[in-house]
């Protein structure tokens, strides 16, 4: 089992920044690729970004490229999502997820999920 706990969400004005954190416990964190997804009310869960187990490869959705950056610190068992130039359409619950070894864009391929953290961007 991998237990994931997100933090860092909140209310921010458009153009502002937030940094989300996801702390992992349980199995060896460095064995897992990590992803961030988000879900707005009435919409499906959407891929945001992912990072490989060693941190050398990252993927980002087109909608966040140039604004959001995913990173990880395996010594701290934590993955981060730095979100800059936030827009109202970024408002959603943000979830982190862990997938054994291989990075992926697809939510259904992730094995473990956190409980989510709310991000609200006011326009």
GROMACS .gro file of C-alpha atoms in nm:
model
  123
    1UNK     CA    1   0.000   0.000   0.000
    2UNK     CA    2   0.101   0.359  -0.067
    3UNK     CA    3  -0.074   0.626   0.137
    4UNK     CA    4  -0.089   0.971  -0.023
    5UNK     CA    5  -0.181   1.299   0.144
    6UNK     CA    6  -0.213   1.621  -0.056
    7UNK     CA    7  -0.177   1.970   0.088
    8UNK     CA    8  -0.131   2.327  -0.027
    9UNK     CA    9  -0.465   2.396  -0.188
   10UNK     CA   10  -0.666   2.709  -0.122
   11UNK     CA   11  -0.822   3.023  -0.264
   12UNK     CA   12  -0.607   3.243  -0.488
   13UNK     CA   13  -0.672   3.526  -0.729
   14UNK     CA   14  -0.624   3.478  -1.101
   15UNK     CA   15  -0.259   3.527  -1.191
   16UNK     CA   16  -0.142   3.402  -0.854
   17UNK     CA   17   0.053   3.093  -0.755
   18UNK     CA   18   0.016   2.789  -0.533
   19UNK     CA   19   0.239   2.493  -0.462
   20UNK     CA   20   0.073   2.162  -0.394
   21UNK     CA   21   0.252   1.887  -0.206
   22UNK     CA   22   0.178   1.518  -0.186
   23UNK     CA   23   0.343   1.322   0.092
   24UNK     CA   24   0.372   0.946   0.047
   25UNK     CA   25   0.413   0.670   0.301
   26UNK     CA   26   0.412   0.294   0.286
   27UNK     CA   27   0.605   0.126   0.010
   28UNK     CA   28   0.925   0.256  -0.147
   29UNK     CA   29   0.834   0.593  -0.294
   30UNK     CA   30   1.112   0.586  -0.552
   31UNK     CA   31   0.959   0.277  -0.712
   32UNK     CA   32   0.657   0.478  -0.822
   33UNK     CA   33   0.587   0.726  -1.096
   34UNK     CA   34   0.367   1.005  -0.965
   35UNK     CA   35   0.089   1.202  -1.127
   36UNK     CA   36  -0.136   1.496  -1.058
   37UNK     CA   37  -0.495   1.496  -1.182
   38UNK     CA   38  -0.782   1.735  -1.127
   39UNK     CA   39  -1.159   1.719  -1.131
   40UNK     CA   40  -1.393   2.015  -1.160
   41UNK     CA   41  -1.762   1.989  -1.065
   42UNK     CA   42  -1.958   1.801  -1.328
   43UNK     CA   43  -1.645   1.710  -1.526
   44UNK     CA   44  -1.432   1.401  -1.563
   45UNK     CA   45  -1.099   1.363  -1.391
   46UNK     CA   46  -0.831   1.523  -1.605
   47UNK     CA   47  -0.457   1.459  -1.632
   48UNK     CA   48  -0.241   1.751  -1.523
   49UNK     CA   49   0.119   1.632  -1.494
   50UNK     CA   50   0.333   1.328  -1.417
   51UNK     CA   51   0.691   1.254  -1.322
   52UNK     CA   52   0.893   0.936  -1.356
   53UNK     CA   53   1.021   0.743  -1.056
   54UNK     CA   54   1.364   0.910  -1.073
   55UNK     CA   55   1.233   1.252  -1.172
   56UNK     CA   56   1.409   1.260  -1.507
   57UNK     CA   57   1.098   1.251  -1.723
   58UNK     CA   58   0.792   1.471  -1.689
   59UNK     CA   59   0.467   1.503  -1.881
   60UNK     CA   60   0.227   1.796  -1.868
   61UNK     CA   61  -0.114   1.859  -2.014
   62UNK     CA   62  -0.121   2.121  -2.289
   63UNK     CA   63  -0.354   2.335  -2.078
   64UNK     CA   64  -0.089   2.380  -1.807
   65UNK     CA   65   0.236   2.377  -2.002
   66UNK     CA   66   0.450   2.676  -1.921
   67UNK     CA   67   0.250   2.744  -1.604
   68UNK     CA   68   0.266   2.427  -1.390
   69UNK     CA   69   0.576   2.230  -1.296
   70UNK     CA   70   0.584   1.886  -1.139
   71UNK     CA   71   0.883   1.774  -0.935
   72UNK     CA   72   0.969   1.519  -0.669
   73UNK     CA   73   1.205   1.474  -0.378
   74UNK     CA   74   1.258   1.105  -0.316
   75UNK     CA   75   1.450   1.175   0.004
   76UNK     CA   76   1.136   1.341   0.142
   77UNK     CA   77   0.885   1.101  -0.020
   78UNK     CA   78   0.708   1.403  -0.166
   79UNK     CA   79   0.589   1.517  -0.505
   80UNK     CA   80   0.510   1.880  -0.580
   81UNK     CA   81   0.303   2.075  -0.828
   82UNK     CA   82   0.408   2.438  -0.865
   83UNK     CA   83   0.121   2.629  -1.022
   84UNK     CA   84   0.183   2.977  -1.159
   85UNK     CA   85  -0.032   3.219  -1.358
   86UNK     CA   86  -0.345   3.050  -1.229
   87UNK     CA   87  -0.669   3.091  -1.417
   88UNK     CA   88  -1.032   3.051  -1.313
   89UNK     CA   89  -1.050   2.735  -1.524
   90UNK     CA   90  -0.783   2.575  -1.304
   91UNK     CA   91  -1.041   2.557  -1.023
   92UNK     CA   92  -1.082   2.191  -0.925
   93UNK     CA   93  -1.000   1.929  -0.669
   94UNK     CA   94  -0.640   1.821  -0.730
   95UNK     CA   95  -0.540   1.460  -0.666
   96UNK     CA   96  -0.201   1.298  -0.660
   97UNK     CA   97  -0.161   0.938  -0.765
   98UNK     CA   98   0.110   0.671  -0.769
   99UNK     CA   99   0.177   0.413  -1.037
  100UNK     CA  100   0.429   0.136  -0.997
  101UNK     CA  101   0.742   0.223  -1.192
  102UNK     CA  102   0.608   0.349  -1.529
  103UNK     CA  103   0.494   0.706  -1.595
  104UNK     CA  104   0.149   0.743  -1.752
  105UNK     CA  105  -0.107   1.001  -1.862
  106UNK     CA  106  -0.402   0.776  -1.781
  107UNK     CA  107  -0.587   0.786  -1.450
  108UNK     CA  108  -0.700   0.424  -1.478
  109UNK     CA  109  -0.338   0.311  -1.481
  110UNK     CA  110  -0.259   0.457  -1.138
  111UNK     CA  111  -0.268   0.228  -0.838
  112UNK     CA  112  -0.304   0.463  -0.541
  113UNK     CA  113  -0.478   0.796  -0.489
  114UNK     CA  114  -0.486   1.070  -0.231
  115UNK     CA  115  -0.802   1.230  -0.097
  116UNK     CA  116  -0.756   1.552  -0.295
  117UNK     CA  117  -0.706   1.918  -0.217
  118UNK     CA  118  -0.932   2.199  -0.336
  119UNK     CA  119  -0.789   2.477  -0.551
  120UNK     CA  120  -1.015   2.773  -0.619
  121UNK     CA  121  -0.906   3.056  -0.847
  122UNK     CA  122  -1.114   3.371  -0.834
  123UNK     CA  123  -1.135   3.588  -1.145
   0.00000   0.00000   0.00000
